Amino acid sequence: MEVDAFRRLFPVHYYERHLSESIRPMLDPWKKPEILLCPSVGAAASSDGSALAKISSITMLAAIKMEVMTPVYAPGEGSIAVEFHMPPICSPVVRSGRPAEVAPVTSGMIDLKELSLIKGEAAWMVYLDIYSLDADGALFDAALLSAVAAFSHGKIVPALRFRWEMVMVSEELEGEKLDKEPVNKERRKLLLKSIPFSLICILHKNHILADPTFEESILETFMTVVLNSSGLLVSLYKPGGPVLAHTSAIQECVALTRQRMKELKEIIDAAISTMEID
Amino acid sequence: MAGGASATAPSTYSPSPNQKKKPPLFKDGDLDWVRPDGREFHQCRPAFFRTGAVNAAAGSAYAEFGNTKVIVSVFGPRESKKAMMYSDMGRLNCNVSYTTFATAVRGQVLDQKESSSMLHKALEGAIRLETFPKTTVDVFALVLESGGSDLPVVISCASLALADAGIMLYDLVTAVSVSCLGPNLVIDPISEEESYQDGSLMITCMPSRYEVTQLTITGEWSSARINEAMQLCLDACSKLGKVMRSCLKEAASASEES
């Protein structure tokens, strides 16, 4: 039987035959997975910070928009609303109208007290919208990366109290002396405390596949490990699946995530420094 | 999916300065005003097209006209759950959606159903539906940023994506719109100009065949102005058609080399 037909009719056997020889059939062995991070791409005009992250062919666009609200959860804190959208352009299995299945985690990266404007009365609400533009594998990694980059690009604009509302100080007025004192003085960047990095692995019998592609996703057992920049574990997510994970498998996945963290850290630092030069 | 969080979400507002009544772009009778981005009245924005933007799709294209950025993916021909009866002709299904940050105000819904049906009408005249009986071709468009003249850009980008997917077409479809601002006709308006327009005319045509697939006119127009606007649009459409063809040729030769 031809290889292609075998691949479509019996995908699991196809992969097992390759994995037993330690080959991953869908990956080109000479090509490293490419991670491209371009902050301030796309909707920079209407959002307050945006970034496009691309891991191999998975593309995610994240944008943050800051609006004012009365603080609900605690008087001195703002809040973040994360929404993950899978528009129908990204993948043949998504039909318009169906809700998204993956939701990234916000993990204490941003100090919420920073988002407060007037204690008890007004605070920033950050809307983070992540759009997947090309869904060709495990989405969580790219989504998290783009969210982190969008936040590092985001800026808090100065705002002052105008009657009962907060009004943004527009750029022409920034240098002049104003009648009312703005609540926060200059445009400042959002401070990120510790950046999370993630890696998705697939477990299959006694093989671990890191960063799976879309076709490999049929081997159903996923495990997502999120570490922060000091190497501490933020989240570990293994939602069922036909394969059970031994402690050794978990430790290997964490080690793989550590390696990935080094790669991603370099890329994020490079992207942030090119941004600051602009 | 975000239902739990949004049910108790506090209401927010954007802290932009008050929208006082903006001074109009030009005064009545003034024929010398300059467009906000410095273009001539009859000058279109530079167009950027790239095919193959989305790997997961059969065909896709990305178009950027100034601040208007659009991605279109084409899936198919494939089986459709909606089609119950056998049909000799294929079906076309179109959907246009906007990101929440596409406009200055977050979450402002911009007539998505109407745009979807207009996209459908513009494309169905150009696709050879009899080449894929029983199946459906899905065309999905996502407007990343709306900088004016969105629907024409979506239509042009969609026909490029259809060509990239290998769907048989009679010809590429290009679209251009013209706004009537007082005594002047400006082509390819940006959102600021569109908000002041007295009327608009959009033509979708197949440049090599010199046939129009869709004509949309809103506002008050005299026949002479309609003729003038149509001529402007058709010229612009044929130039745009050349740009799109060269983009396809580049993509084809690049894939031949690799």
Coordinates of C-alpha atoms in Angstrom, one line a residue:
Chain A
M1 CA 0.0 0.0 0.0
E2 CA 1.3 3.5 -0.8
V3 CA 2.7 5.5 2.1
D4 CA 0.3 8.4 1.7
A5 CA -2.7 6.1 1.7
F6 CA -1.4 4.3 4.8
R7 CA -0.9 7.6 6.5
R8 CA -4.5 8.6 5.9
L9 CA -6.2 5.3 6.7
F10 CA -4.2 4.2 9.7
P11 CA -2.6 7.3 11.1
V12 CA -1.8 5.9 14.6
H13 CA 0.1 2.9 13.2
Y14 CA 1.9 5.2 10.8
Y15 CA 3.2 7.3 13.6
E16 CA 4.0 4.3 15.8
R17 CA 6.1 2.8 13.1
H18 CA 8.1 6.0 12.8
L19 CA 8.4 6.6 16.5
S20 CA 9.8 3.2 17.1
E21 CA 12.7 4.3 14.9
S22 CA 12.8 7.7 16.7
I23 CA 11.8 9.7 13.7
R24 CA 9.0 12.3 13.6
P25 CA 7.6 12.0 10.1
M26 CA 6.0 15.4 9.9
L27 CA 9.1 17.4 10.8
D28 CA 11.8 18.3 8.4
P29 CA 15.0 17.2 10.4
W30 CA 17.1 20.1 9.3
K31 CA 14.7 22.9 10.1
K32 CA 14.5 24.3 13.6
P33 CA 11.1 25.5 14.6
E34 CA 11.0 29.1 13.9
I35 CA 9.7 31.6 16.4
L36 CA 9.0 35.1 15.2
L37 CA 7.8 37.8 17.5
C38 CA 6.9 41.2 16.1
P39 CA 5.4 43.5 18.6
S40 CA 3.4 46.5 17.4
V41 CA 2.2 44.7 14.3
G42 CA -1.3 44.9 12.9
A43 CA -3.7 46.8 14.9
A44 CA -1.3 49.0 16.7
A45 CA -3.3 52.0 15.7
S46 CA -6.4 51.2 17.6
S47 CA -5.1 49.0 20.4
D48 CA -2.7 49.9 23.1
G49 CA -0.2 47.1 22.5
S50 CA -0.2 44.2 20.1
A51 CA 2.1 41.4 19.0
L52 CA 2.1 38.6 16.4
A53 CA 3.8 35.3 17.4
K54 CA 4.5 32.6 15.0
I55 CA 5.8 29.1 16.0
S56 CA 6.4 27.1 12.8
S57 CA 3.1 27.8 11.1
I58 CA 0.9 28.5 14.1
T59 CA 0.2 32.2 14.0
M60 CA -1.4 34.2 16.9
L61 CA -2.2 37.9 17.0
A62 CA -2.8 39.4 20.5
A63 CA -3.9 42.9 21.2
I64 CA -4.6 44.7 24.4
K65 CA -6.9 47.5 24.9
M66 CA -7.2 49.5 28.1
E67 CA -10.5 50.9 29.3
V68 CA -11.6 52.4 32.6
M69 CA -13.9 50.8 35.0
T70 CA -14.9 51.1 38.6
P71 CA -12.9 48.5 40.5
V72 CA -15.0 45.5 41.4
Y73 CA -12.7 42.9 42.9
A74 CA -10.6 45.0 45.2
P75 CA -10.5 48.8 45.6
G76 CA -6.9 49.2 44.7
E77 CA -6.7 46.8 41.7
G78 CA -7.6 46.7 38.1
S79 CA -8.3 43.6 36.2
I80 CA -7.6 41.7 33.0
A81 CA -10.2 40.1 30.7
V82 CA -8.8 37.4 28.4
E83 CA -10.7 36.3 25.4
F84 CA -9.4 33.7 23.0
H85 CA -11.0 33.8 19.5
M86 CA -10.7 31.1 16.9
P87 CA -12.0 32.8 13.7
P88 CA -13.0 30.4 11.0
I89 CA -10.0 31.4 8.8
C90 CA -7.6 29.5 11.0
S91 CA -8.5 25.9 10.5
P92 CA -10.8 23.7 8.5
V93 CA -12.5 22.3 11.6
V94 CA -13.7 25.6 13.0
R95 CA -17.1 26.8 11.8
S96 CA -18.3 30.3 12.5
G97 CA -20.4 30.4 15.6
R98 CA -18.7 27.7 17.5
P99 CA -17.0 28.8 20.7
A100 CA -13.3 28.4 21.2
E101 CA -12.0 25.5 23.3
V102 CA -8.6 26.6 24.4
A103 CA -8.2 29.3 27.1
P104 CA -4.8 30.6 28.1
V105 CA -4.0 31.2 31.7
T106 CA -3.0 34.5 33.3
S107 CA -0.6 33.8 35.9
G108 CA 0.3 36.6 38.2
M109 CA 2.4 38.2 35.5
I110 CA 1.1 41.6 36.0
D111 CA 0.7 43.3 39.3
L112 CA -2.9 44.2 39.4
K113 CA -2.3 47.1 41.8
E114 CA -0.5 48.8 39.0
L115 CA -3.6 49.1 37.0
S116 CA -5.4 51.2 39.6
L117 CA -6.1 54.9 38.8
I118 CA -8.0 56.3 41.7
K119 CA -8.4 54.0 44.6
G120 CA -11.9 52.8 45.0
E121 CA -13.2 54.8 42.0
A122 CA -11.4 54.0 38.8
A123 CA -9.1 51.4 37.6
W124 CA -7.9 50.1 34.3
M125 CA -9.5 47.0 32.8
V126 CA -7.2 45.4 30.2
Y127 CA -8.9 43.5 27.5
L128 CA -6.7 41.0 26.0
D129 CA -7.9 39.5 22.7
I130 CA -6.0 36.7 21.1
Y131 CA -6.9 35.7 17.6
S132 CA -5.5 32.5 16.1
L133 CA -4.8 33.2 12.5
D134 CA -3.4 29.8 11.5
A135 CA -4.1 26.8 13.8
D136 CA -1.7 24.2 12.7
G137 CA -0.7 22.4 15.9
A138 CA -0.7 23.0 19.6
L139 CA -2.1 26.5 20.1
F140 CA -1.4 27.3 23.7
D141 CA 2.3 28.0 23.3
A142 CA 1.9 30.5 20.6
A143 CA -1.1 32.1 22.3
L144 CA 0.8 32.6 25.5
L145 CA 3.9 33.9 23.7
S146 CA 1.8 36.5 21.8
A147 CA 0.0 37.5 25.0
V148 CA 3.3 38.1 26.8
A149 CA 4.6 40.1 23.9
A150 CA 1.5 42.2 23.6
F151 CA 1.7 43.1 27.3
S152 CA 5.4 44.0 27.1
H153 CA 4.4 46.4 24.3
G154 CA 1.5 47.8 26.2
K155 CA 1.6 51.3 27.7
I156 CA -0.6 53.0 30.3
V157 CA -1.6 56.4 29.1
P158 CA -2.0 59.3 31.6
A159 CA -5.5 60.1 32.5
L160 CA -7.1 62.8 34.5
R161 CA -10.4 63.2 36.2
F162 CA -13.0 65.2 34.3
R163 CA -16.2 65.6 36.2
W164 CA -17.2 62.0 36.9
E165 CA -15.2 60.3 34.2
M166 CA -11.6 59.7 33.4
V167 CA -10.4 61.2 30.3
M168 CA -7.3 60.4 28.5
V169 CA -4.7 63.1 28.2
S170 CA -4.0 63.4 24.5
E171 CA -0.5 63.8 23.3
E172 CA -0.5 67.5 22.5
L173 CA -1.4 68.3 26.1
E174 CA 1.2 66.0 27.6
G175 CA 3.9 68.6 27.8
E176 CA 1.9 71.6 29.0
K177 CA 0.7 72.5 32.4
L178 CA -2.8 71.4 33.0
D179 CA -5.5 72.7 35.3
K180 CA -6.1 69.3 36.8
E181 CA -3.3 67.0 37.7
P182 CA -3.3 63.8 35.8
V183 CA -3.6 60.8 37.9
N184 CA -0.7 59.0 36.4
K185 CA 2.0 61.2 35.0
E186 CA 3.6 59.9 31.9
R187 CA 3.0 57.1 29.5
R188 CA 4.6 54.2 31.1
K189 CA 5.0 50.6 30.2
L190 CA 3.2 47.8 32.0
L191 CA 5.6 46.1 34.3
L192 CA 5.8 42.4 33.9
K193 CA 6.8 40.6 37.0
S194 CA 7.8 37.2 35.8
I195 CA 7.0 35.9 32.4
P196 CA 5.5 32.5 31.9
F197 CA 6.8 30.1 29.2
S198 CA 5.1 27.0 28.1
L199 CA 5.6 23.9 26.1
I200 CA 3.0 21.3 25.0
C201 CA 4.1 17.7 24.8
I202 CA 2.3 14.6 23.5
L203 CA 2.7 11.4 25.4
H204 CA 2.4 8.2 23.4
K205 CA 3.4 4.8 25.0
N206 CA 6.9 5.5 26.0
H207 CA 7.7 8.4 23.6
I208 CA 7.4 12.1 24.3
L209 CA 6.8 14.5 21.4
A210 CA 7.5 18.1 22.1
D211 CA 5.6 20.9 20.2
P212 CA 3.3 18.7 18.1
T213 CA 1.9 19.6 14.7
F214 CA -1.7 19.3 13.8
E215 CA -1.5 15.8 12.4
E216 CA 0.4 14.6 15.4
S217 CA -2.4 15.9 17.5
I218 CA -4.5 12.8 16.8
L219 CA -2.3 11.0 19.3
E220 CA -4.4 12.3 22.0
T221 CA -2.6 12.7 25.3
F222 CA -1.4 16.2 25.8
M223 CA 0.5 17.7 28.6
T224 CA 1.1 21.4 29.0
V225 CA 3.8 22.7 31.4
V226 CA 4.1 26.4 32.2
L227 CA 7.2 27.6 33.9
N228 CA 8.0 31.2 34.9
S229 CA 11.3 32.9 34.2
S230 CA 12.9 31.8 37.4
G231 CA 12.1 28.2 36.6
L232 CA 9.3 27.7 39.0
L233 CA 6.3 25.7 38.0
V234 CA 3.2 27.8 37.2
S235 CA 0.9 25.3 35.8
L236 CA 0.8 21.6 34.8
Y237 CA -2.2 20.5 32.8
K238 CA -2.8 16.9 31.7
P239 CA -6.4 16.5 30.7
G240 CA -7.0 12.7 30.6
G241 CA -6.1 10.9 27.5
P242 CA -5.4 7.2 26.8
V243 CA -1.8 7.3 28.1
L244 CA -1.0 7.6 31.8
A245 CA 2.1 9.6 32.8
H246 CA 4.7 8.3 35.2
T247 CA 6.6 10.7 37.3
S248 CA 9.6 10.2 35.0
A249 CA 7.6 11.4 32.0
I250 CA 6.5 14.5 33.9
Q251 CA 10.0 15.3 34.9
E252 CA 11.2 14.9 31.3
C253 CA 8.5 17.3 30.1
V254 CA 9.5 19.8 32.7
A255 CA 13.1 19.5 31.6
L256 CA 12.1 20.0 28.0
T257 CA 10.1 23.1 29.0
R258 CA 13.2 24.5 30.7
Q259 CA 15.1 24.1 27.5
R260 CA 12.3 25.8 25.5
M261 CA 12.3 28.6 28.1
K262 CA 15.8 29.5 27.3
E263 CA 15.0 29.7 23.6
L264 CA 11.9 31.7 24.1
K265 CA 13.6 34.1 26.6
E266 CA 16.2 35.1 24.1
I267 CA 13.5 35.7 21.5
I268 CA 11.4 37.8 23.8
D269 CA 14.3 39.8 25.0
A270 CA 15.4 40.5 21.4
A271 CA 11.9 41.6 20.5
I272 CA 11.6 43.9 23.5
S273 CA 14.9 45.5 22.9
T274 CA 14.2 46.2 19.2
M275 CA 10.9 47.8 20.4
E276 CA 12.7 50.1 22.8
I277 CA 15.0 51.4 20.1
D278 CA 12.0 52.5 18.0
Chain B
M1 CA -16.9 30.1 26.6
A2 CA -16.0 33.3 28.4
G3 CA -19.6 33.3 29.6
G4 CA -18.9 33.0 33.2
A5 CA -16.5 35.8 33.4
S6 CA -18.4 38.2 31.2
A7 CA -21.7 37.7 33.1
T8 CA -20.2 39.5 36.1
A9 CA -17.8 41.7 34.2
P10 CA -17.9 45.3 35.2
S11 CA -18.9 47.8 32.5
T12 CA -16.1 49.8 31.1
Y13 CA -15.6 52.8 29.0
S14 CA -12.8 54.0 26.9
P15 CA -11.1 57.1 28.3
S16 CA -10.7 58.9 25.0
P17 CA -11.3 62.6 25.1
N18 CA -14.8 63.8 24.4
Q19 CA -15.8 63.6 20.8
K20 CA -16.7 67.2 20.1
K21 CA -18.2 67.9 16.8
K22 CA -15.2 67.6 14.5
P23 CA -14.6 70.3 12.0
P24 CA -15.4 68.9 8.6
L25 CA -12.7 68.0 6.2
F26 CA -13.5 70.8 3.9
K27 CA -15.8 73.7 3.6
D28 CA -18.6 73.8 1.1
G29 CA -17.5 74.8 -2.3
D30 CA -13.8 74.5 -1.4
L31 CA -12.2 72.6 -4.2
D32 CA -8.7 72.7 -2.9
W33 CA -8.7 70.7 0.3
V34 CA -6.2 68.0 0.8
R35 CA -7.0 64.4 1.9
P36 CA -5.9 63.5 5.4
D37 CA -3.3 61.1 4.1
G38 CA -2.0 63.4 1.4
R39 CA -3.3 61.5 -1.6
E40 CA -4.8 63.0 -4.7
F41 CA -8.6 62.6 -5.2
H42 CA -8.1 60.0 -7.8
Q43 CA -5.3 58.2 -6.3
C44 CA -5.7 54.8 -4.6
R45 CA -3.7 53.6 -1.6
P46 CA -0.7 51.4 -2.4
A47 CA -1.8 47.8 -2.3
F48 CA 0.1 44.9 -0.8
F49 CA -1.0 41.3 -1.4
R50 CA 0.5 38.0 -0.2
T51 CA -0.9 34.6 -0.8
G52 CA -0.3 31.6 1.4
A53 CA -0.8 33.4 4.6
V54 CA -2.6 30.5 6.4
N55 CA -1.1 27.0 6.1
A56 CA -4.1 25.2 7.4
A57 CA -6.3 26.5 4.5
A58 CA -6.6 25.3 1.0
G59 CA -5.9 28.8 -0.2
S60 CA -5.4 32.1 1.6
A61 CA -4.4 35.7 1.0
Y62 CA -3.5 38.7 3.1
A63 CA -4.1 42.2 1.8
E64 CA -3.0 45.5 3.2
F65 CA -4.2 48.8 1.8
G66 CA -2.9 51.5 4.1
N67 CA -4.5 50.8 7.4
T68 CA -7.0 48.3 6.2
K69 CA -5.7 44.8 6.8
V70 CA -7.6 41.7 5.8
I71 CA -6.9 37.9 5.8
V72 CA -9.1 35.6 3.8
S73 CA -9.0 31.8 3.9
V74 CA -10.7 29.4 1.5
F75 CA -11.5 25.9 2.4
G76 CA -12.8 23.4 0.0
P77 CA -14.3 22.1 -2.1
R78 CA -15.5 20.0 0.8
E79 CA -18.6 18.4 2.2
S80 CA -21.1 20.7 3.8
K81 CA -23.5 19.8 6.6
K82 CA -25.9 22.4 5.5
A83 CA -26.5 21.1 1.9
M84 CA -29.2 18.4 2.0
M85 CA -30.0 17.9 -1.6
Y86 CA -27.9 16.8 -4.4
S87 CA -27.0 19.7 -6.7
D88 CA -25.2 19.9 -10.0
M89 CA -23.7 23.2 -9.0
G90 CA -21.3 23.7 -6.2
R91 CA -22.2 26.0 -3.4
L92 CA -20.4 29.0 -2.1
N93 CA -20.5 30.0 1.6
C94 CA -19.0 33.4 2.7
N95 CA -18.5 34.9 6.1
V96 CA -16.9 38.2 7.0
S97 CA -15.9 39.0 10.6
Y98 CA -14.1 41.7 12.3
T99 CA -11.6 41.5 15.2
T100 CA -12.6 43.3 18.4
F101 CA -9.7 45.7 17.8
A102 CA -10.5 46.4 14.2
T103 CA -12.0 49.7 15.0
A104 CA -11.2 52.5 17.5
V105 CA -14.1 51.5 19.7
R106 CA -13.7 48.0 21.1
G107 CA -16.3 45.5 20.1
Q108 CA -18.2 47.6 17.7
V109 CA -20.0 45.2 15.4
L110 CA -20.0 46.4 11.9
D111 CA -22.8 44.9 9.9
Q112 CA -21.2 41.5 9.4
K113 CA -24.2 39.8 7.9
E114 CA -24.6 42.4 5.2
S115 CA -20.9 42.3 4.3
S116 CA -21.0 38.5 4.1
S117 CA -23.9 38.5 1.7
M118 CA -22.3 41.2 -0.4
L119 CA -19.1 39.2 -0.6
H120 CA -21.2 36.3 -1.7
K121 CA -22.9 38.2 -4.5
A122 CA -19.7 39.7 -5.7
L123 CA -17.9 36.3 -6.0
E124 CA -20.6 34.0 -7.2
G125 CA -20.6 35.5 -10.7
A126 CA -16.9 34.7 -11.2
I127 CA -16.7 31.2 -9.8
R128 CA -17.3 28.3 -12.1
L129 CA -19.7 26.5 -9.7
E130 CA -20.2 23.6 -12.1
T131 CA -16.7 22.4 -11.6
F132 CA -17.4 21.2 -8.0
P133 CA -20.8 19.7 -7.8
K134 CA -22.2 18.4 -4.6
T135 CA -19.5 20.2 -2.6
T136 CA -19.1 23.6 -0.9
V137 CA -16.4 26.1 -1.0
D138 CA -16.1 28.2 2.2
V139 CA -14.6 31.6 2.1
F140 CA -13.9 33.2 5.4
A141 CA -12.6 36.7 5.8
L142 CA -11.2 38.4 9.0
V143 CA -10.7 42.1 9.0
L144 CA -7.7 42.7 11.3
E145 CA -7.9 46.5 11.1
S146 CA -10.5 48.6 9.5
G147 CA -9.1 51.7 7.9
G148 CA -11.8 52.5 5.4
S149 CA -13.0 50.9 2.2
D150 CA -13.2 47.5 3.9
L151 CA -15.5 45.6 1.7
P152 CA -13.7 46.2 -1.6
V153 CA -10.4 45.1 0.0
V154 CA -12.2 42.0 1.3
I155 CA -13.5 41.1 -2.1
S156 CA -10.2 41.6 -3.9
C157 CA -8.4 39.6 -1.2
A158 CA -11.0 36.8 -1.4
S159 CA -10.6 36.4 -5.1
L160 CA -6.9 36.1 -4.7
A161 CA -7.4 33.4 -2.0
L162 CA -9.7 31.5 -4.3
A163 CA -7.1 31.6 -7.0
D164 CA -4.5 30.4 -4.5
A165 CA -6.8 27.5 -3.6
G166 CA -7.1 26.4 -7.2
I167 CA -10.8 27.0 -7.5
M168 CA -11.7 27.6 -11.1
L169 CA -12.7 31.2 -11.8
Y170 CA -13.7 33.0 -15.0
D171 CA -11.4 35.8 -13.9
L172 CA -10.0 37.5 -10.8
V173 CA -12.5 39.9 -9.1
T174 CA -11.3 43.3 -8.1
A175 CA -13.3 45.9 -6.3
V176 CA -12.9 49.6 -5.7
S177 CA -15.2 52.2 -4.1
V178 CA -15.6 55.9 -4.6
S179 CA -17.0 58.4 -2.1
C180 CA -18.9 61.5 -3.0
L181 CA -17.8 64.4 -0.7
G182 CA -19.7 67.5 -1.7
P183 CA -18.6 68.4 -5.2
N184 CA -15.7 66.0 -5.3
L185 CA -15.3 62.3 -6.0
V186 CA -12.6 60.6 -4.0
I187 CA -11.5 57.1 -4.7
D188 CA -10.6 54.5 -2.1
P189 CA -11.8 56.5 0.9
I190 CA -10.4 56.1 4.4
S191 CA -12.7 55.7 7.4
E192 CA -12.6 59.4 8.2
E193 CA -13.6 60.3 4.6
E194 CA -16.3 57.6 4.7
S195 CA -17.9 59.1 7.8
Y196 CA -18.4 62.4 5.9
Q197 CA -19.5 61.0 2.6
D198 CA -22.7 62.0 0.9
G199 CA -22.8 58.9 -1.2
S200 CA -20.7 56.0 -2.2
L201 CA -20.4 53.8 -5.2
M202 CA -18.6 50.4 -5.2
I203 CA -17.9 48.4 -8.4
T204 CA -16.7 44.8 -8.4
C205 CA -15.6 43.8 -11.8
M206 CA -13.6 41.2 -13.7
P207 CA -10.9 43.3 -15.3
S208 CA -9.9 41.1 -18.2
R209 CA -13.4 40.4 -19.3
Y210 CA -14.5 43.9 -18.6
E211 CA -17.6 42.6 -16.8
V212 CA -19.2 43.9 -13.6
T213 CA -20.3 41.4 -11.0
Q214 CA -21.7 43.8 -8.5
L215 CA -22.5 47.5 -8.4
T216 CA -23.6 49.2 -5.2
I217 CA -24.7 52.8 -5.0
T218 CA -25.8 54.7 -1.9
G219 CA -26.8 58.3 -1.7
E220 CA -27.9 60.8 -4.2
W221 CA -26.2 60.7 -7.6
S222 CA -26.9 62.3 -11.0
S223 CA -26.4 60.2 -14.1
A224 CA -23.3 62.2 -15.2
R225 CA -21.6 61.7 -11.8
I226 CA -22.5 58.0 -11.9
N227 CA -20.8 57.7 -15.3
E228 CA -17.7 59.6 -14.0
A229 CA -17.5 57.5 -10.9
M230 CA -17.9 54.2 -12.8
Q231 CA -15.2 55.2 -15.2
L232 CA -12.8 56.0 -12.3
C233 CA -13.6 52.7 -10.6
L234 CA -13.2 50.6 -13.7
D235 CA -9.7 52.1 -14.4
A236 CA -8.7 51.5 -10.9
C237 CA -10.0 48.0 -11.0
S238 CA -7.9 47.1 -14.1
K239 CA -4.8 48.4 -12.4
L240 CA -5.5 46.5 -9.3
G241 CA -6.1 43.4 -11.4
K242 CA -2.6 43.7 -12.8
V243 CA -1.1 44.0 -9.3
M244 CA -3.0 40.9 -8.2
R245 CA -1.8 38.9 -11.2
S246 CA 1.8 39.8 -10.6
C247 CA 1.4 38.7 -6.9
L248 CA 0.1 35.3 -8.1
K249 CA 2.9 35.0 -10.6
E250 CA 5.5 35.7 -8.0
A251 CA 4.0 33.2 -5.6
A252 CA 3.9 30.6 -8.4
S253 CA 7.4 31.1 -9.5
A254 CA 8.7 31.1 -5.9
S255 CA 7.1 27.7 -5.2
E256 CA 8.5 26.4 -8.5
E257 CA 12.0 27.3 -7.4
S258 CA 11.8 25.8 -3.9

